[in-house]
Short mmCIF file of C-alpha atoms in Angstrom, two decimals:
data_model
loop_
_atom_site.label_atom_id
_atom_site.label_comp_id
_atom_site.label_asym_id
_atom_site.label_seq_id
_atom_site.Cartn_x
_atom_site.Cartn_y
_atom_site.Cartn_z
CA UNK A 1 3.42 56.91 33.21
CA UNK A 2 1.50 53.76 32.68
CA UNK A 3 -0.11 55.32 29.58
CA UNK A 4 0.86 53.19 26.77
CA UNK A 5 -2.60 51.34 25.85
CA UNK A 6 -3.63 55.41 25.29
CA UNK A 7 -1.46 55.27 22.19
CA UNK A 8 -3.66 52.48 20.45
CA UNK A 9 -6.85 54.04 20.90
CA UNK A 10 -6.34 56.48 18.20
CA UNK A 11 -3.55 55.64 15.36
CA UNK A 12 -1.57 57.68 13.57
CA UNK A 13 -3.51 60.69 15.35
CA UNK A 14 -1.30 61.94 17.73
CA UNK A 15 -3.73 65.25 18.38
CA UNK A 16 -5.97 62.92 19.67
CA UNK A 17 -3.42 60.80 21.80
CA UNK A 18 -1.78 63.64 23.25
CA UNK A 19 -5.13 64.84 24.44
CA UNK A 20 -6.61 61.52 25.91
CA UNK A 21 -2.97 61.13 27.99
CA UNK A 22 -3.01 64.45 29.29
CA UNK A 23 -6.63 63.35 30.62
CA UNK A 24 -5.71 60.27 31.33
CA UNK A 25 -2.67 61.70 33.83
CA UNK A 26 -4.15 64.56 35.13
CA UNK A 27 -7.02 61.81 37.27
CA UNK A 28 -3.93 61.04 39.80
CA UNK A 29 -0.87 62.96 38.26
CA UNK A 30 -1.64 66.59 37.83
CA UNK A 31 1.48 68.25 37.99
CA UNK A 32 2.77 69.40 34.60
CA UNK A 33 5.93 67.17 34.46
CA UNK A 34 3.58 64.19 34.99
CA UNK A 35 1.29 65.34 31.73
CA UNK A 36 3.76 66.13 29.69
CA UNK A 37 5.94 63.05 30.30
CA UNK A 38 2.34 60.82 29.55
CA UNK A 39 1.92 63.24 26.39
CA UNK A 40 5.53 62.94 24.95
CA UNK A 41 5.79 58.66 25.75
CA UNK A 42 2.02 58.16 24.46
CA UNK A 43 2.87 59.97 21.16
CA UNK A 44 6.15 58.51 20.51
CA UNK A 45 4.89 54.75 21.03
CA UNK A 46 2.16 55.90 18.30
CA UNK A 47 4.99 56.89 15.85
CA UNK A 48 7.04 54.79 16.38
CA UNK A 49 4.58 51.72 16.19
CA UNK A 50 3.89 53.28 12.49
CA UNK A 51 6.87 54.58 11.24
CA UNK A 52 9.72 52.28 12.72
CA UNK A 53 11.46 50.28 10.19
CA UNK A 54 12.33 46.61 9.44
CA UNK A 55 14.52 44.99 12.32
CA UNK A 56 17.68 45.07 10.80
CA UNK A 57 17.60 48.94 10.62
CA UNK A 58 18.52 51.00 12.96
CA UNK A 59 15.92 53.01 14.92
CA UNK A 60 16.31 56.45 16.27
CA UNK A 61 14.71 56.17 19.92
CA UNK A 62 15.06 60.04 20.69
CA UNK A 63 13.70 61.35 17.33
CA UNK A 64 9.71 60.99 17.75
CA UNK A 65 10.15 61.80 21.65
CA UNK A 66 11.77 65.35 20.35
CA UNK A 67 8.87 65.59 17.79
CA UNK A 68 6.19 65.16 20.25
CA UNK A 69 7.42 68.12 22.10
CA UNK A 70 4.98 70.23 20.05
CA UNK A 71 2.23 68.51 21.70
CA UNK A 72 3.38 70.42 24.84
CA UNK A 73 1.12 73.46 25.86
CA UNK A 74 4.23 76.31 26.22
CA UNK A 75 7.80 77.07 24.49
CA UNK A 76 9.02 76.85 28.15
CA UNK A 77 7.98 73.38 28.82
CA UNK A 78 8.97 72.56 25.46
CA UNK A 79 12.78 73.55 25.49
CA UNK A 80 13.04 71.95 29.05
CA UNK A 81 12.12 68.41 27.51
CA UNK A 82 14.28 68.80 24.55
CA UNK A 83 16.81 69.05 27.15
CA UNK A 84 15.82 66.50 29.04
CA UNK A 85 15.88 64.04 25.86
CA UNK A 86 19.07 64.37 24.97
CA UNK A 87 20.41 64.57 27.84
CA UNK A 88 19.20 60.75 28.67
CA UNK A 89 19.68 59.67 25.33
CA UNK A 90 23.58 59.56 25.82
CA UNK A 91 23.32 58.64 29.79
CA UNK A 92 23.45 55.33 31.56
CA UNK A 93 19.64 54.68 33.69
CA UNK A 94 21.92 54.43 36.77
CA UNK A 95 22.50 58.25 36.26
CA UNK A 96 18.63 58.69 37.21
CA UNK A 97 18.58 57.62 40.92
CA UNK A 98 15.82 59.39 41.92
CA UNK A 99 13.58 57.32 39.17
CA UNK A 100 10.11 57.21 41.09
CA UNK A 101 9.95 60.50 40.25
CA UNK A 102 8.15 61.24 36.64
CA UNK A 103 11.11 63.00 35.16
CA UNK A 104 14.09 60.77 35.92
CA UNK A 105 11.84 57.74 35.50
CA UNK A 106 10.91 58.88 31.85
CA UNK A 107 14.82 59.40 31.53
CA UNK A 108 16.07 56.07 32.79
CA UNK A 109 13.93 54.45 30.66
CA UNK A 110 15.18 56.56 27.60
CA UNK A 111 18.76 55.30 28.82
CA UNK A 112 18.35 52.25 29.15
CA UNK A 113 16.79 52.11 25.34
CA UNK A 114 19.60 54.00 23.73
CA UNK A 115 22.24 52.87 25.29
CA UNK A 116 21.44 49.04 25.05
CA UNK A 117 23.18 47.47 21.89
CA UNK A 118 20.47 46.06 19.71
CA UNK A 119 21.98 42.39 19.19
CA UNK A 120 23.32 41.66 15.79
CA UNK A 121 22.60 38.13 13.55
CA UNK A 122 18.68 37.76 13.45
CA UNK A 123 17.69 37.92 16.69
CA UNK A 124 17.45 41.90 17.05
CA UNK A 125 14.17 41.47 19.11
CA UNK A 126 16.20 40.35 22.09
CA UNK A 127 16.57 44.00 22.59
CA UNK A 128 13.90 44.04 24.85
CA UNK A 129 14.79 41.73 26.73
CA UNK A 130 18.29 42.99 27.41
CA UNK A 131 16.81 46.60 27.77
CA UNK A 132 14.45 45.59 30.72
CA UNK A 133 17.14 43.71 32.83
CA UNK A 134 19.62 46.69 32.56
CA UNK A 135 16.73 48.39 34.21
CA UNK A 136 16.28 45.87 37.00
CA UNK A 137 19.79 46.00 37.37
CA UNK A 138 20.07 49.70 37.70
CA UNK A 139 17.79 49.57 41.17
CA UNK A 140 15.24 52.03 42.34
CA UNK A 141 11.59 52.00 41.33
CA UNK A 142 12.24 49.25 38.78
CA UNK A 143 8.29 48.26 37.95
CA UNK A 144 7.80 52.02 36.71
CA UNK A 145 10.49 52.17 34.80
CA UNK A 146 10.19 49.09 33.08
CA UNK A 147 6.28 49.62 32.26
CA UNK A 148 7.77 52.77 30.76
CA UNK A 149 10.17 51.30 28.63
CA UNK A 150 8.19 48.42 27.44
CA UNK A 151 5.87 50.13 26.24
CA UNK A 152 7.93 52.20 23.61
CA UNK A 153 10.17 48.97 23.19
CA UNK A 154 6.94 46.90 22.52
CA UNK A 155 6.14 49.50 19.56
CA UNK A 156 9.30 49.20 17.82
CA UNK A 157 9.80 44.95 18.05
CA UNK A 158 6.55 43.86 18.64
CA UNK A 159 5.08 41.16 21.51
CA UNK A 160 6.73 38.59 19.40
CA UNK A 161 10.25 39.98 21.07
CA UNK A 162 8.99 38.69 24.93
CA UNK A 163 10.37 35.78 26.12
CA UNK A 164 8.46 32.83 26.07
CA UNK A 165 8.82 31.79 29.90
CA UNK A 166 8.48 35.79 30.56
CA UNK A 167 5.20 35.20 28.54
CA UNK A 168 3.94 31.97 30.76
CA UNK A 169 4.55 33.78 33.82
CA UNK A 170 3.16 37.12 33.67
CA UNK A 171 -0.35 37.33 35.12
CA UNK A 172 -2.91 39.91 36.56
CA UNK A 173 -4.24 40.17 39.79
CA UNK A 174 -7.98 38.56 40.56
CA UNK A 175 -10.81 41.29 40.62
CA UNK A 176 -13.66 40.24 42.14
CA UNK A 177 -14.09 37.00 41.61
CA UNK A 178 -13.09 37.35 37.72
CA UNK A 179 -10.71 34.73 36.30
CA UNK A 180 -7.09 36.11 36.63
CA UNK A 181 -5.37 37.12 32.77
CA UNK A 182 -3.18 36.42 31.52
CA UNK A 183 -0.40 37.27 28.78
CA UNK A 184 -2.90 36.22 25.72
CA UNK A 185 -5.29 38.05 27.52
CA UNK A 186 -3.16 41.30 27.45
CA UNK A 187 -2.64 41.16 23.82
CA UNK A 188 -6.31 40.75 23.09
CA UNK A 189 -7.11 43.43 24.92
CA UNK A 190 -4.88 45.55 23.20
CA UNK A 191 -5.75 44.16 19.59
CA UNK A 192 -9.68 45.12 20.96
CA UNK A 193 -8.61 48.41 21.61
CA UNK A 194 -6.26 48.98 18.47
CA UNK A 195 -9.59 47.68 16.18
CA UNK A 196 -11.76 50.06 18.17
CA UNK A 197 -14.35 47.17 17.95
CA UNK A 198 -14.73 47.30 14.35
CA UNK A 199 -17.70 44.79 13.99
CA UNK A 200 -16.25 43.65 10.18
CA UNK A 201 -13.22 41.93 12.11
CA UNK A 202 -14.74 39.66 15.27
CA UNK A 203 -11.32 38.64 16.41
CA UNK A 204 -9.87 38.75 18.78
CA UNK A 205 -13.03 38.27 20.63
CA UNK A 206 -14.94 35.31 19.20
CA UNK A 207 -15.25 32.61 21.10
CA UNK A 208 -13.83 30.17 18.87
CA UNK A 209 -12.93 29.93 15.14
CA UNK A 210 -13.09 26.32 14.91
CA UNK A 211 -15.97 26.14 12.70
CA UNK A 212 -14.52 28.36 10.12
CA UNK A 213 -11.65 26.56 10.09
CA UNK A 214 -13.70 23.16 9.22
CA UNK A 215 -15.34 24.79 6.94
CA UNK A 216 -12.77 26.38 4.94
CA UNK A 217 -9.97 23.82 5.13
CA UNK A 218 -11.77 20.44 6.20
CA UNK A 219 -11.84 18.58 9.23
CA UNK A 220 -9.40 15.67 9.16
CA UNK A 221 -7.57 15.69 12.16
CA UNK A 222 -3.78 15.26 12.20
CA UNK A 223 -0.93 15.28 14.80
CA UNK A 224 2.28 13.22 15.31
CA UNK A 225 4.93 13.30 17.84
CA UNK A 226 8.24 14.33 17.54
CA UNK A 227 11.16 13.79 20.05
CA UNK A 228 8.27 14.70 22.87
CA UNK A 229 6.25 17.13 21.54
CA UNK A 230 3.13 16.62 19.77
CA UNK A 231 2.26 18.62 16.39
CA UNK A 232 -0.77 18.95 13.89
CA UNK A 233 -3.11 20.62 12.99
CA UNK A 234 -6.24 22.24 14.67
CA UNK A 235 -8.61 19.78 13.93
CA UNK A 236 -6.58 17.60 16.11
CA UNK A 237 -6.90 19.91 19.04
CA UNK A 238 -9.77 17.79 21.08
CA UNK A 239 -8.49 15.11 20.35
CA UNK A 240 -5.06 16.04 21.92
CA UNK A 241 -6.68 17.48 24.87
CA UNK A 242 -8.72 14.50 25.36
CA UNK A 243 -5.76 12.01 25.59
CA UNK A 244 -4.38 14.52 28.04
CA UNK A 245 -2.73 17.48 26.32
CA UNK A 246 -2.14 19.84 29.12
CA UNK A 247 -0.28 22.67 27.15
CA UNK A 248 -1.29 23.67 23.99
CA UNK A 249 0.89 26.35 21.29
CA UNK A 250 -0.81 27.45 18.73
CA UNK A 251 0.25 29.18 15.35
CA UNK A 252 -2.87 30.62 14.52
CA UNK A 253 -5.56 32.90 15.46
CA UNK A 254 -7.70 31.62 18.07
CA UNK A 255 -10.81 32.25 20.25
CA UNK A 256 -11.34 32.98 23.71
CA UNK A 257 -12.70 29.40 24.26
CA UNK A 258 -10.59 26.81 22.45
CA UNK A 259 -9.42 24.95 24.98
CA UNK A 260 -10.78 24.07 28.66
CA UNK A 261 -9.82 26.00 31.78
CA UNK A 262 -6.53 24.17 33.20
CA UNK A 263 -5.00 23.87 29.99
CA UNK A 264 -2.25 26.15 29.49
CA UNK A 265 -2.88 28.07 25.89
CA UNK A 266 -0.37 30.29 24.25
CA UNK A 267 -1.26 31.76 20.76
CA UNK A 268 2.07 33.17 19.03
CA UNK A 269 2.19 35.36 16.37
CA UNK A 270 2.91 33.37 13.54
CA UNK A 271 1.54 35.14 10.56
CA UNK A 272 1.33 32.89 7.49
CA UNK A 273 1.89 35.27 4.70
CA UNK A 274 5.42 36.77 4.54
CA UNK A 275 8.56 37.75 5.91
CA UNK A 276 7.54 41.74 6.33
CA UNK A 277 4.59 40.17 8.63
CA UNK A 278 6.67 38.37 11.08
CA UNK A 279 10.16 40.63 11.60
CA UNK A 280 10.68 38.20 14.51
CA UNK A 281 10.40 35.06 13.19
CA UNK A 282 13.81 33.35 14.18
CA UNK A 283 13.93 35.03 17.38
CA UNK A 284 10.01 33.39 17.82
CA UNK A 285 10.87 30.38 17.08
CA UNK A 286 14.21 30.06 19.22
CA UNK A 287 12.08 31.37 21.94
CA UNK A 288 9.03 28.30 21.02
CA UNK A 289 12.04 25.73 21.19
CA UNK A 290 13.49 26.95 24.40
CA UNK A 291 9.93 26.84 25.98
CA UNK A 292 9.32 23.20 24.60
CA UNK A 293 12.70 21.79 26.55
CA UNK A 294 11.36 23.61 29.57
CA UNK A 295 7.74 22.21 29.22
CA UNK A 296 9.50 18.38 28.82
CA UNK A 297 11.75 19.42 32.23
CA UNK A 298 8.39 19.70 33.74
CA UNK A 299 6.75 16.48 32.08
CA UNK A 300 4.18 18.31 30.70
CA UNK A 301 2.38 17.20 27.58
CA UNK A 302 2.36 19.79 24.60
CA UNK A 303 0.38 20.07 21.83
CA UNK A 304 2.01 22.70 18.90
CA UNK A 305 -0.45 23.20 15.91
CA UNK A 306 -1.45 25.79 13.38
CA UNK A 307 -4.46 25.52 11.23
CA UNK A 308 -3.87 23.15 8.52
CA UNK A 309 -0.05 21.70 9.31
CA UNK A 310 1.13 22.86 6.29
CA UNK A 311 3.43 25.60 6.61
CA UNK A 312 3.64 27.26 10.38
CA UNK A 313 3.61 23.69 12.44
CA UNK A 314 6.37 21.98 10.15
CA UNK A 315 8.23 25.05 10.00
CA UNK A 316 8.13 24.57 14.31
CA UNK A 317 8.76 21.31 14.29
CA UNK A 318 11.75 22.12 12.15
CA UNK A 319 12.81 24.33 14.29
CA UNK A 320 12.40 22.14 17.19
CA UNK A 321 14.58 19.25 15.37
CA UNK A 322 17.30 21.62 14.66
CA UNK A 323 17.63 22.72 18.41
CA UNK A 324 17.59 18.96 19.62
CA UNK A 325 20.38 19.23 17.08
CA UNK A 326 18.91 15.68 15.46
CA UNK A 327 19.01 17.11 11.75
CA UNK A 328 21.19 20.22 10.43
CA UNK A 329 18.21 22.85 8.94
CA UNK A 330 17.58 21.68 5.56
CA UNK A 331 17.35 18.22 6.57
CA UNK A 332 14.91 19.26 9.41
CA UNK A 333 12.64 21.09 6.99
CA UNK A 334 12.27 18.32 4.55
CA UNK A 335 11.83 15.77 7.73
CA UNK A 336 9.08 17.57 9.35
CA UNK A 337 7.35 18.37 6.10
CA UNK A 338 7.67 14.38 5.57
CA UNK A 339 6.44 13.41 9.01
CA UNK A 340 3.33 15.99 8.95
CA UNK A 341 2.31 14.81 5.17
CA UNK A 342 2.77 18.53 4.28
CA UNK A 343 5.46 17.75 1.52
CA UNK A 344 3.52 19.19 -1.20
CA UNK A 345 3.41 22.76 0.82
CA UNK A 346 5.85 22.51 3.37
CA UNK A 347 7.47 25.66 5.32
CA UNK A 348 7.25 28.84 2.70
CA UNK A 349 10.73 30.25 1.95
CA UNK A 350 10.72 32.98 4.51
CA UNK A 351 9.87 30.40 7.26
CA UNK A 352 12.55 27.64 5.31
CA UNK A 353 15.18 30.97 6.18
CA UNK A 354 14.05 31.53 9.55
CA UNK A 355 14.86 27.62 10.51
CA UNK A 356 18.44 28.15 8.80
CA UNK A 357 19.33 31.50 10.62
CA UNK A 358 18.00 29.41 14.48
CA UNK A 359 20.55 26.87 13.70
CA UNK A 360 23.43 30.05 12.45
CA UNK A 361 22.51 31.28 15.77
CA UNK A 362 22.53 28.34 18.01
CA UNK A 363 25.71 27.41 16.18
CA UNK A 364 27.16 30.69 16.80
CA UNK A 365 27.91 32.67 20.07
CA UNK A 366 24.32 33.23 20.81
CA UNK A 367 23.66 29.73 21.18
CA UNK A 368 23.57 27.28 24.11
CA UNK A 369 27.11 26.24 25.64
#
């Protein structure tokens, strides 16, 4: 059932995908229940990864499962997983206690989906989290079941939705003598396979974009810190590493070789360009602030940049104010734009609204106690 990356090889071709994940299946899973439960996820994470709408709409989990159906070889097989959809998509994943097996881990993974509330104020992407510890909490074969789920879960709110810490932690498993990978790591590999190498777009592979950056936007190093944390831009990053940065966030596309081996790297997904580009963007940034207290618990030293400091590093360091809860939002904006000399760009509106609906939230309920 671990055939989610299948679904990225070929977009918006589901002929294709339903073919390669019936391959893909029948190496160690054979039987038809197997196939057809690789076919019907594969296709559905495809669909859904195209078709699914903005966050704040509501997303029918069932509907592209029951429309992959006709990627099934007979009317038999067919009307059995129609069955089997529904029934799960109004069941609890605790009803599916036999869930190593293909069929009941498909459905508990289903349940677990549809009948986890998506959270309401701007943090919808928290879904996923909530999804996969209902499943941990349900017992049984909890590994497949989440692999299952995340997969479909990762098409509709994007990696953006993971936790931060779940992000630091998450590793693979040495292979002969290769470095172990990581969560970046992960996501390149799926970008690779997404862009099907197309040679007109080297990222995510290059080994470094530094030089373009220099090129296009100059070289004049910046960074300040801010109640602990360190921000800039990235022509500051040697610099920071050299005076002993051993974490580094950035906001930007990056390569492979940025930043030497012992330094922890994360690359979010900030995308500077608008609001439809980053659907996550409070829940991304609540997630960058919780991980910066954490990294201060453990005395690390953290540098948070984008490319220029102009719009994605203030709008973080914003963000990072109005959590220490030294500035209310709009104070925080105009502080960090201030601080970073960015005043004449400063966050973009979209990022400026992101900052305000962190501090709604950690005002609210959802915030800390």
């Amino acid at each position: 059932m671990r055939t989610g990356p299948i679904a990225l090889a070929y977009p918006e071709n589901p002929e294709a995908i339903a073919a390669l994940a019936r391959s893909v299946s029948e190496l160690t899973h054979a039987a038809a229940d197997c196939v057809d439960a690789c076919v019907l996820w594969s296709v559905a994470i495809d669909h859904t990864l195209h078709n699914a709408p903005g966050s704040a709409t509501p997303w029918d989990w069932a509907e592209p499962l029951l429309d992959a159906v006709e990627y099934l070889p007979t009317a038999q097989r067919q009307q059995r997983w129609v069955h089997l959809i529904e029934e799960a998509t109004t069941a609890d994943p605790r009803d599916f206690t036999n869930n190593g097996w293909v069929v009941h881990a498909f459905q508990a993974a289903l349940a677990a989906i549809c009948s986890t509330p998506v959270p309401d104020g701007p943090c919808h992407g928290m879904h996923v989290q909530l999804v996969l510890e209902k499943i941990v909490r349900a017992g049984g074969d909890t590994d497949t079941v989440a692999a299952i789920a995340g997969a479909l879960l990762g098409a509709r709110w994007g990696v953006t939705a993971l936790p931060f810490q779940w992000r630091r932690k998450l590793h693979g498993h040495r292979v002969y003598n290769e470095e172990v990978r990581h969560c970046a790591d992960l996501e390149r590999l799926a970008r690779g396979v997404y862009m099907s190498g197309d040679p007109t777009n080297p990222w995510p592979d290059r080994e470094t974009w530094l030089p373009y950056y220099e090129q296009t936007f100059g070289d004049r190093p910046y960074r300040l810190e801010i109640s602990g944390i360190e921000f800039g831009n990235v022509g500051a990053l040697a610099g920071a590493v050299a005076d002993g940065a051993d974490t580094v966030v950035s906001l930007c596309r990056m390569g492979t070789d940025e930043v030497p081996l012992g330094v922890e790297h994360h690359v979010l997904g900030f995308i500077d360009s608008n609001e439809a580009d980053n659907p996550n963007l409070p829940l991304l940034l609540k997630e960058l602030v919780e991980g910066l207290d954490q990294y201060l618990l453990e005395d690390r030293k953290v540098f948070v940049h984008c490319v220029a400091a102009a719009n994605r590093t203030p709008t973080s360091a914003a963000a990072w104010l109005v959590h220490l809860q030294e500035l209310q939002a709009k104070e925080a904006l105009v502080a960090a734009g201030k601080q970073l000399r960015t005043w004449q760009y400063g966050p973009k509106a979209f990022q400026a609204a992101a900052v305000m609906a962190l501090e709604e939230y950690e005002l609210g309920e959802g915030g800390p106690s």
